Amino acid sequence: MDRDQLEARILARGKELFAIAGSEKPSVFNKDWWTGKVMDWSMGHEDFKVQLFRFIDVLPCLKTEEMLNRHIQEYFSQGENIPAVLRLGAKGAGIGGRLGMKVLSRTIRKNLENMALQFIIGDTIPKTVKNLKKLRKEGFAFTLDILGEATVSEKEADLYAESYIRLLEGLEQARSDWAAIETNDSELDWGHAPRINISVKPSALYSQANPADFEGSVGHILDRLRPVYRKVVQLGGFMCIDTEMRKYKEIIFELYRRLRSDTEFKDYPHLGLAMQVYLKNSDRDIDLMLEWARQKSLPIWIRLVKGAYWDYEVVLARQSGWPIPVRTIKAETDAAFERSAEKILRNHDICHLACASHNARSVCSVLELARALEVPEERYEFQVLYGMAEPFRKALLKMTGRVRLYCPQGELLPGMAYLIRRLLENTSNESFLRQTFVEGRELEQLLQAPRVSAGSPATATKERVPRSESKSGLRPFSNEPFADFSLAEVREAFTAAISNVRARLGRSYALLIGGKEVATEQLLDSVNPAQPSEVIGRVCQAGIRQAEDAISAAQAAFQTWRDIPARERASYLIKTAEIARKRIYELAAWQILEAGKQWKQAYNDVSEGIDFLEYYAREMARLGEPRYMGHAPGEVNEYFYQPKGVAVVIAPWNFPFAISCGMCAAAIVAGNCVVYKPSNQTPIVGYTMLEVFREAGLPDGVLNYAAGRGAVIGDFLVDHPDVNLIAFTGSMEVGLRIIERAGRTPESQRSVKKVVAEMGGKNAIIIDDDADLDEAIPHVIDSAFGYQGQKCSACSRAIVLDTVYDRFAERLVEAARSVRIGPAEDPANFMGPVIDQAAQKNIQRYIELAEAEGTILYRSGPGQIPAEGYYVPITIVEGITPEHRLAQEEVFGPVLAVMRVKDFDQAIEWANSTRIALTGGVFSRSPAHLERCRREFRVGNLYFNRGCTGAVVDRQPFGGFKMSGIGSKAGGPDYLLQFMDPRTVTENTMRRGFVPIRSEDRWI
Amino acid sequence: MDRDQLEARILARGKELFAIAGSEKPSVFNKDWWTGKVMDWSMGHEDFKVQLFRFIDVLPCLKTEEMLNRHIQEYFSQGENIPAVLRLGAKGAGIGGRLGMKVLSRTIRKNLENMALQFIIGDTIPKTVKNLKKLRKEGFAFTLDILGEATVSEKEADLYAESYIRLLEGLEQARSDWAAIETNDSELDWGHAPRINISVKPSALYSQANPADFEGSVGHILDRLRPVYRKVVQLGGFMCIDTEMRKYKEIIFELYRRLRSDTEFKDYPHLGLAMQVYLKNSDRDIDLMLEWARQKSLPIWIRLVKGAYWDYEVVLARQSGWPIPVRTIKAETDAAFERSAEKILRNHDICHLACASHNARSVCSVLELARALEVPEERYEFQVLYGMAEPFRKALLKMTGRVRLYCPQGELLPGMAYLIRRLLENTSNESFLRQTFVEGRELEQLLQAPRVSAGSPATATKERVPRSESKSGLRPFSNEPFADFSLAEVREAFTAAISNVRARLGRSYALLIGGKEVATEQLLDSVNPAQPSEVIGRVCQAGIRQAEDAISAAQAAFQTWRDIPARERASYLIKTAEIARKRIYELAAWQILEAGKQWKQAYNDVSEGIDFLEYYAREMARLGEPRYMGHAPGEVNEYFYQPKGVAVVIAPWNFPFAISCGMCAAAIVAGNCVVYKPSNQTPIVGYTMLEVFREAGLPDGVLNYAAGRGAVIGDFLVDHPDVNLIAFTGSMEVGLRIIERAGRTPESQRSVKKVVAEMGGKNAIIIDDDADLDEAIPHVIDSAFGYQGQKCSACSRAIVLDTVYDRFAERLVEAARSVRIGPAEDPANFMGPVIDQAAQKNIQRYIELAEAEGTILYRSGPGQIPAEGYYVPITIVEGITPEHRLAQEEVFGPVLAVMRVKDFDQAIEWANSTRIALTGGVFSRSPAHLERCRREFRVGNLYFNRGCTGAVVDRQPFGGFKMSGIGSKAGGPDYLLQFMDPRTVTENTMRRGFVPIRSEDRWI
């Protein structure tokens, strides 16, 4: 194949395509119409575009005129008038006042709905069928996709699957009306393609789809996909499995392979798979799929797409600390498309190609490639989205005869979300359509081969390079990446780590005092809460004597540690982080077994610990530099910090590595020496933390391990006159006791004790009347029941506006019903056991209280809960008001009160009505409401449109006020200050009238 | 007079001068010798110059070989070898090791001493007389000045005055040997000038000289100067009164006028006065002096100098916030010199001129001016410093015949200080000698008229311009200027303010609650501690009910105040500061009468209050801006602060305006509302603070005034569940009680109380064996007895190294004996009454304890102390060791323990041996000792080579640790954080895969 010749042909073909298309513009770019004008304005005004897209997103929720008006005002007229472009077509635009606004609002709504409808084939089966008939008359084939893939519960997944069956039945009835396209065959279009053709988004078929639970996800999706496919087969139709977000990619590929090779269906060839070439490893994926087909001798069918989740994938990767999985230079994706198409065409004997693109170059390239390779016409087709690129699709049809339109079907609510994706695509700087129809690029340029190396900075999206090293010699802080469970090696590492750890269970652990292991006679068994007969380890218990020794050891070590330079102390933390990073799966595994933490939760706990180490190391490097105060000559004023002395760290069990590590790291790097008392529920995880510090070579006595019963050594440690600081995280009761006792200063004491205490939470998420429930429900479920609700940040109150209450409650209950409960080591389980029997009983008492104070909306049935282990049911209770104990007391378990409020004022009032002020959340798309919450919803960590747990070091410094704790936020810029005292040293530099000139700040 | 002709003559005269001087270089620049080489190296190496000059300063103190070696190492060989230039002439330089070092050290000492000796005519009278004879033989007249003007006590002032008498007696005996110069008159040189000529630095004649006490200073100096002058007159000699630092200028001018017009001396013409033209208002000063002479018909005599304290004056002005009083462009000073000389020459009938300069241009200009104006030769003469500019002085003598050398006389110890001044002068970039002999400037250039406007940036010392306005719209913080008591208007303002306030004494004051004045039946009399019968005011006392009301009022106001934008809250502080600034003398006067504060102390207290207002306003503007955390796209994290709620401010009486204002301002600007309880010793000053806030328009209820007895409302305020924060400054006992009570959190409370407490001090100043006692003693006196020792920062322990102990103790006692005790309203008194009878009794008990535990070194006698008022004697006790109560307990009065330690290790150990760690001081010139103290002398505010009181906002953020308080330093960057809780608001900005691009931190 002569490439130059081929290029020439592609160019000629492209010119032909444009010639046929003529001067018509796609409707979104046609400035004769409202849509075109608005899009044009958007492309020139980024702020307006943001507001417009967000408004489109919320629009379907604006049920009343009041809501509609209010949102239009909030989104588009910050103190000014609504932009003229939005007023177009509104007859009342000139009237002003209430009436004018009414007319205007209605017009805007109508215009935007029409915009959305342009991309949707129909919202009901009859309307869909009618429009399909029209399309087919024009000569287009179709594939149907049902909108509304956000299924938050198994019930919704069932309904979604059923809707396909209903749709197929509708098509079955309708098809008798249709003639086949371009052939006389009464059944097959073009002589080979089934007329009935659907596309399915598989993640919508299992509400609990989860990359960590690979097998479970594949299995459950298949359970619902199989009946749909059976119906397709029965109708002699075609089904394409769409590929969605990257995290589901391997699940979807596996799904395709299973279904394609299923004994029931293997002889039926009409099953397709969408593959995205914007993924950096698309070439390998396609190779593997073709290889599989050959190996199995099963012909396959690939719809080649570029990919529709680019922004999402980039943001997710950046937020997660992963390499960006998508190609960041558009030309690379375009090149990959052509490369992959060629590969498939060269394998046309085993693989059918659907070329799905609006890019004239890509399309012509595939067409000419196929012809050059003499691929039979029935082995490839072209696909275009319904409502997009209208001039092209007609021209393409004329040129090839085989164009299929991808037609979304369904209601306006999910339709608006779909509209945003389409508008984004159309208005992106990289969009071929924008370049063609808006920017009017030269034809030659548009049709040239994608030039990969020529990616100019303007078109390249650079991966973020770490900023240069700072003065401290440390690279700027970046969070430890999250675990990417879509990678098989990550899942395998978990499984292996759990077996490894399990093989080491039951050992005995000594205390560590002044660098020496100290065994005591009293031992405590730490057990697996999912299986209390399994002993994780036996831990020596410190008595008064060992506690005293530990304080002495810390005090002795302090005499030298305090004067080790800050940078050097910081380097111990960096080393510790390095070791923890290497052992991360093992450290997580200990938590899975000892604390009942799910894979992801356990991994995040360790990585949060690593974050604390890395962050506080840098914070200390920053704070370790003296600050020069004032500007007067003749004196030099240095402001710097010194450590406080002996710090007692009393840690909780719920973040047994992260919080222990954070408190210890902060104390240590600031120059204090630590007596660390781990929780007696998780002493082994505490010991693993000790191990990583020891491995890093921390000098003896700087960190002492003093496991022991609170009742025996707690008060002793707190009261001890040689203790300077107590860092505590745990319950309010214990916290207040510590604060009170530490407030007493006996004569023998040489400093007033400092207490840093993080205590409870009683956190609320407000669901506004315009909330996106598809987002809100999974986030509330996660926040309320993640790690069994045993987080101080957990959501225990959902405060829901009356107008959305019923819909929210109903969907929430179904979502809760859908989660699985069982041992944390099985990634299929969303929820595990609570920490111990005492916790179990306490939560059960609150469930009884819930029954008394309110009405139980949902409680997990006995069949959902394993018999062995400290399990409690998920409980959702309604009818709770602020007067109830359920609205005031921290349960620390999976119990959620859903509270109905009449309006947003009451929502804020109720949210603030507790003694505790730790976290909170708001699901709202009203800019004014969010702004008000920013001020008035007074909690330590407030989250808009996401869950209220999962704060990340540096990004969301964590901690609250009121009764939720004293002290500044962990993982934030003020935290280390609490572990130190500031000092000032002033030198009078004038001697005999002689003053050295300060070079930093010349004063003459 | 034709100026061009004159210029031509000056140029010619200058060339002649250079021609006569020939190629000889002044010895300091002669690189054939050690001195010249070292000076050359200094001018090229600024760091070396600093070290060298500092080493010269300390050299006379290095009594032992060990000390000498150690200091040479510390000053000159930071990890490296001693610079080659210092090794020159040391025969053992190549040997190395201990012996080599010994030889080297001795050589360095010898060389430097020789350098100093070159500027000193003699260290004993016989040697002086001998050298004078030699000078006179060469044809030079002389004036003698006795070194060692730093007199820290009246005894030293007596000795200094006596040394002049002794010197004059010596000269009396010697003069018979001398022939008069250039004349046959046996008595008068040049036919008109007395042969015996002395110069006197008047400030040395009164150890308590103080610009605020103008009359007292003039009077006491005159008392000692008169006998000296009487002796001069008796010998037919001449006396010149030197002018020193600007602060004494008016005192010295007055001194001259009084002595010149004294009936005893008015007919004797030989009294001169030095006047400095570097002062910006020198022209006016000279005019006034000439006017006075004419008016009185008393011929006067002026030595015109440029001025020798330029660096000092600039630094002092910059540190004090004053306009720089000296000319900052060298050419301006040179021009002023010529202008002033001309003025005097034109008035030669009434004023004799001594032209004192080393600048050939200045000298030739005066010479030619005098000739042009036909001034008789006996009306002017030329003066040059002994040891300086040798080639010039000879040439000048040849040209004019009338050259007088200014000859310092005295010991090497003060001589080294004098050496530094001379070296500074020689090595300054502006130095005519340096420009001539080192830089080799063109003759024409050197001799041209001073061009004022041509001051290039290199030669101009710019006055500091305020940096541009910051984002907050506020100019950068700068401290309130100190009061300049050398200005008559300032002294008059004090006197007037005191009378004004006195006219308003005895009024009644109501409480202020929620903006309403609330009178109660119980009233408390606040009295003048210097005169307890004088009632300052009668103050309503809050009971429980009013305390409760005040808390409620604060809580009510909080609901709106909390949400007032930070910038707006800050603007109230700025307004308050503005008002306080206008009322500053009045506000100070209230303290003088109610708290017994001296003028300066009272003024500083108010200006510290203003500093707090201005500083915290800016701090809040800074902290009020949310910080954006993290860099992940798809989310925006804002980190910001919110107020805590109701703050109780419990203030002390010792800084009744400043500390009240600081605590209230911090609480208020952070958004809290305050219940302010002033001290019952100073409720009226507290009320004045309230007034300025009210005048600034602070909303009702934000600041409530609740004077009352601690015993009645103290615990109530602290325990109240609606109180969120307590800011306290006062005694340790009360502080610990508050901390303990606030640590209890009853069920009804909605937050754990935050306590910010500044408590006591037990502060030590270490006197190292190389300390500059001339500096150390006044600073210790000030730190220990300033405001009667009633400062938490006061020095109550002087820890003195054995080798300097006796000398220190002896001089200290004499210095203490020299201060005056009496009512603060009289600026002559250094010390006033203590605050009340209870304090008086308490201090008396400690004095008794001092007698029991140690040996009283000094106690003010009954005759020194007024009979009425709450006075206690200054008490200095020795023989105290850390075990004694006197070394551990805060006295809060003028009681100082002097503690003898064997070495520096013990000094640090003892300094750190208290439970309290507030301030400390070190007088040392050992870089290694200072460095060690920076680390190991662990106190909140440590001061090197200055006193340990007088911390200034922003420059020395104030506060300690251990038992001296909890919380971060007042007037520092972390203080406001204590009044707020941090919050984080996180917005998930991704909707439907759409993420607005953040412009601050583009992520693509």
PDB file of C-alpha atoms in Angstrom, chain B residues 178-265:
ATOM      1  CA  TRP B 178      56.014  74.970  76.673  1.00  0.00           C
ATOM      2  CA  ALA B 179      56.740  77.897  74.486  1.00  0.00           C
ATOM      3  CA  ALA B 180      53.760  79.496  72.874  1.00  0.00           C
ATOM      4  CA  ILE B 181      53.294  78.632  69.224  1.00  0.00           C
ATOM      5  CA  GLU B 182      53.961  81.166  66.511  1.00  0.00           C
ATOM      6  CA  THR B 183      54.218  84.071  68.845  1.00  0.00           C
ATOM      7  CA  ASN B 184      56.353  85.468  71.541  1.00  0.00           C
ATOM      8  CA  ASP B 185      53.500  85.754  73.951  1.00  0.00           C
ATOM      9  CA  SER B 186      54.387  83.364  76.688  1.00  0.00           C
ATOM     10  CA  GLU B 187      50.752  82.533  77.488  1.00  0.00           C
ATOM     11  CA  LEU B 188      48.749  82.490  74.287  1.00  0.00           C
ATOM     12  CA  ASP B 189      49.354  80.453  71.162  1.00  0.00           C
ATOM     13  CA  TRP B 190      49.236  82.421  67.929  1.00  0.00           C
ATOM     14  CA  GLY B 191      48.947  85.433  70.129  1.00  0.00           C
ATOM     15  CA  HIS B 192      45.338  84.803  71.112  1.00  0.00           C
ATOM     16  CA  ALA B 193      44.658  81.175  71.987  1.00  0.00           C
ATOM     17  CA  PRO B 194      45.064  79.650  75.464  1.00  0.00           C
ATOM     18  CA  ARG B 195      47.591  76.874  75.437  1.00  0.00           C
ATOM     19  CA  ILE B 196      45.589  74.639  77.758  1.00  0.00           C
ATOM     20  CA  ASN B 197      42.538  73.429  75.917  1.00  0.00           C
ATOM     21  CA  ILE B 198      40.120  70.686  76.842  1.00  0.00           C
ATOM     22  CA  SER B 199      36.992  69.216  75.295  1.00  0.00           C
ATOM     23  CA  VAL B 200      34.272  67.730  77.458  1.00  0.00           C
ATOM     24  CA  LYS B 201      31.410  65.346  76.649  1.00  0.00           C
ATOM     25  CA  PRO B 202      28.682  66.641  78.967  1.00  0.00           C
ATOM     26  CA  SER B 203      26.430  63.541  79.081  1.00  0.00           C
ATOM     27  CA  ALA B 204      29.241  61.776  80.932  1.00  0.00           C
ATOM     28  CA  LEU B 205      28.809  64.214  83.783  1.00  0.00           C
ATOM     29  CA  TYR B 206      25.338  63.037  84.768  1.00  0.00           C
ATOM     30  CA  SER B 207      24.538  59.346  84.712  1.00  0.00           C
ATOM     31  CA  GLN B 208      20.794  60.054  84.710  1.00  0.00           C
ATOM     32  CA  ALA B 209      20.836  62.496  81.824  1.00  0.00           C
ATOM     33  CA  ASN B 210      17.505  62.149  80.129  1.00  0.00           C
ATOM     34  CA  PRO B 211      15.871  64.354  77.516  1.00  0.00           C
ATOM     35  CA  ALA B 212      12.496  63.987  79.206  1.00  0.00           C
ATOM     36  CA  ASP B 213      14.000  65.556  82.323  1.00  0.00           C
ATOM     37  CA  PHE B 214      15.368  68.591  80.549  1.00  0.00           C
ATOM     38  CA  GLU B 215      15.835  70.885  83.517  1.00  0.00           C
ATOM     39  CA  GLY B 216      17.186  68.150  85.745  1.00  0.00           C
ATOM     40  CA  SER B 217      19.670  67.049  83.121  1.00  0.00           C
ATOM     41  CA  VAL B 218      20.953  70.562  82.452  1.00  0.00           C
ATOM     42  CA  GLY B 219      21.182  71.287  86.162  1.00  0.00           C
ATOM     43  CA  HIS B 220      23.019  68.143  87.165  1.00  0.00           C
ATOM     44  CA  ILE B 221      25.487  68.336  84.327  1.00  0.00           C
ATOM     45  CA  LEU B 222      26.190  71.948  85.188  1.00  0.00           C
ATOM     46  CA  ASP B 223      26.816  70.955  88.778  1.00  0.00           C
ATOM     47  CA  ARG B 224      29.764  68.842  87.682  1.00  0.00           C
ATOM     48  CA  LEU B 225      30.880  70.956  84.755  1.00  0.00           C
ATOM     49  CA  ARG B 226      31.178  74.199  86.714  1.00  0.00           C
ATOM     50  CA  PRO B 227      34.150  73.073  88.884  1.00  0.00           C
ATOM     51  CA  VAL B 228      35.967  71.845  85.795  1.00  0.00           C
ATOM     52  CA  TYR B 229      35.376  75.096  83.981  1.00  0.00           C
ATOM     53  CA  ARG B 230      36.345  77.065  87.071  1.00  0.00           C
ATOM     54  CA  LYS B 231      39.679  75.253  86.984  1.00  0.00           C
ATOM     55  CA  VAL B 232      40.026  75.977  83.258  1.00  0.00           C
ATOM     56  CA  VAL B 233      39.328  79.633  83.858  1.00  0.00           C
ATOM     57  CA  GLN B 234      41.753  79.666  86.728  1.00  0.00           C
ATOM     58  CA  LEU B 235      44.440  78.299  84.380  1.00  0.00           C
ATOM     59  CA  GLY B 236      43.497  80.754  81.676  1.00  0.00           C
ATOM     60  CA  GLY B 237      42.625  77.776  79.530  1.00  0.00           C
ATOM     61  CA  PHE B 238      39.934  76.952  77.040  1.00  0.00           C
ATOM     62  CA  MET B 239      37.018  74.532  77.248  1.00  0.00           C
ATOM     63  CA  CYS B 240      34.916  73.237  74.445  1.00  0.00           C
ATOM     64  CA  ILE B 241      31.625  71.496  75.118  1.00  0.00           C
ATOM     65  CA  ASP B 242      31.319  68.625  72.703  1.00  0.00           C
ATOM     66  CA  THR B 243      27.999  67.782  71.136  1.00  0.00           C
ATOM     67  CA  GLU B 244      27.083  64.148  71.223  1.00  0.00           C
ATOM     68  CA  MET B 245      23.948  62.260  70.241  1.00  0.00           C
ATOM     69  CA  ARG B 246      21.093  64.364  68.968  1.00  0.00           C
ATOM     70  CA  LYS B 247      18.911  63.519  71.941  1.00  0.00           C
ATOM     71  CA  TYR B 248      21.211  65.630  74.171  1.00  0.00           C
ATOM     72  CA  LYS B 249      21.550  68.477  71.703  1.00  0.00           C
ATOM     73  CA  GLU B 250      19.135  70.920  73.283  1.00  0.00           C
ATOM     74  CA  ILE B 251      20.411  70.055  76.757  1.00  0.00           C
ATOM     75  CA  ILE B 252      23.972  70.781  75.630  1.00  0.00           C
ATOM     76  CA  PHE B 253      23.068  74.032  73.882  1.00  0.00           C
ATOM     77  CA  GLU B 254      21.274  75.138  77.030  1.00  0.00           C
ATOM     78  CA  LEU B 255      24.299  74.116  79.047  1.00  0.00           C
ATOM     79  CA  TYR B 256      26.522  76.284  76.884  1.00  0.00           C
ATOM     80  CA  ARG B 257      24.216  79.244  77.154  1.00  0.00           C
ATOM     81  CA  ARG B 258      23.945  78.939  80.933  1.00  0.00           C
ATOM     82  CA  LEU B 259      27.672  78.553  81.459  1.00  0.00           C
ATOM     83  CA  ARG B 260      28.576  81.250  78.966  1.00  0.00           C
ATOM     84  CA  SER B 261      26.180  83.728  80.557  1.00  0.00           C
ATOM     85  CA  ASP B 262      26.836  82.651  84.128  1.00  0.00           C
ATOM     86  CA  THR B 263      27.684  85.709  86.197  1.00  0.00           C
ATOM     87  CA  GLU B 264      30.826  83.963  87.406  1.00  0.00           C
ATOM     88  CA  PHE B 265      32.158  83.313  83.899  1.00  0.00           C
TER      89      PHE B 265
END
